C-alpha atoms as one frame of an Amber mdcrd trajectory, in Angstrom:
protein
  -0.149  -0.009   0.045   1.159   3.489  -1.074   0.946   6.455   1.356   1.053
   9.798   0.236   1.058  12.974   1.812  -2.153  13.863   0.408  -3.894  10.767
   2.181  -2.421  11.436   5.383  -3.993  14.938   4.854  -7.051  13.766   4.289
  -7.102  11.202   7.090  -6.161  14.096   9.269  -9.230  16.231   8.197 -11.422
  13.554   7.928 -10.816  12.796  11.592 -10.741  16.319  12.502 -14.530  16.633
  11.111 -15.641  13.460  12.810 -16.373  11.685   9.276 -13.245   9.091  10.513
 -12.992   6.989  13.953  -9.800   5.510  14.199  -9.496   2.508  16.127  -9.274
   2.536  19.929 -10.819   6.548  19.757 -11.960   7.570  22.626 -15.952   8.795
  23.271 -16.668  12.366  22.511 -14.768  14.575  25.032 -17.109  16.886  26.599
 -14.779  20.055  26.336 -15.595  19.765  22.064 -14.272  18.499  19.309 -10.469
  18.008  18.995  -7.716  18.622  16.762  -6.286  15.831  14.431  -2.448  15.616
  14.039  -0.748  12.800  12.124   2.905  11.783  12.705   4.198   9.487   9.747
   8.067   8.169  10.921   9.522   6.586   7.948  12.405   4.396   9.971  13.926
   3.580   6.216  14.447   7.376   5.255  15.492   8.531   8.677  12.892  11.035
   8.785   9.348  11.970  10.580   6.915  13.782   8.977   4.628  16.172  11.425
   1.364  17.365   9.568  -0.376  19.280  12.076  -4.228  20.434  11.498  -3.046
  23.825   9.510  -1.588  21.023   6.875   1.974  22.815   7.061   4.385  19.783
   7.250   7.536  19.547   9.072  10.033  17.499   8.318  12.614  16.296  10.960
  15.409  14.426   9.364  17.726  12.381  11.490  21.431  12.675  10.383  22.444
   8.665   9.878  24.871   9.158   7.383  28.054   6.718   7.891  27.107   5.795
  11.651  27.128   2.945  12.161  23.859   0.946  12.472  22.937   1.204  16.383
  23.943   4.437  16.374  21.764   5.180  13.737  19.209   3.987  15.753  19.651
   5.802  18.977  19.432   8.886  16.891  16.045   7.831  15.534  14.834   6.922
  18.611  16.048  10.368  20.443  14.606  12.416  17.768  11.084  10.838  18.524
  11.660  11.138  22.253  12.121  14.834  21.691   9.540  15.555  19.338   6.544
  13.127  21.557   8.017  15.540  24.465   7.511  18.889  22.706   4.211  17.771
  21.186   2.984  16.399  24.573   3.895  19.354  26.333   1.641  21.394  23.394
  -1.254  19.418  24.809  -1.130  16.590  22.169  -1.861  12.994  23.034  -1.498
   9.554  21.191  -5.244   8.535  20.275  -3.424   5.889  17.936  -0.776   4.017
  15.944  -1.170   1.908  12.804   2.877   0.092  11.727   3.046  -0.659   8.248
   6.006  -2.987   6.628   5.985  -1.460   3.246   7.988   1.503   3.687   8.998
   0.135   7.383   7.117   3.259   8.901   4.958   3.934  11.598   1.708   6.533
  11.322   0.335   7.949  14.707  -2.948   9.912  15.059  -2.632  12.471  17.938
  -5.395  14.492  19.144  -5.686  17.689  21.012  -8.784  18.850  22.950  -9.674
  22.223  23.941  -8.930  23.286  27.296
C-alpha cells in the first residue's frame, strides 16, 4: 500500500470533522471537538513528517549517514522522544498507532482537545 502526503492530509481532515474514527478512539470529549495531527515516522528514510491541523508539514531529518547501525537507531529514538515530548507539552496525546511493513513506517494519530 502506498501512502502519500495527500492521503495523510485527507485522513487528518476526516478525523477532525468526525467522519473518520480511528481504532481505539475514545468517545466524544466534553470540552468539544479535538484537533487532529498525524506523525509519519519513516524509519528507512530516516525522517519524521509532522502534519498538524494547518496542513503545513514539518519534516524532521535524522542525520544517520556514516553512522553504525546501532548509533543510527539511537539517533532515531532520540529524535522521536524529543518530538513526542514537545507535542505532549503542547497538549497532544497519541490516539492511535499503525505500523506498515511496506516502507518501514509507523503513523501516529494525535489529538488535542480544547481546554
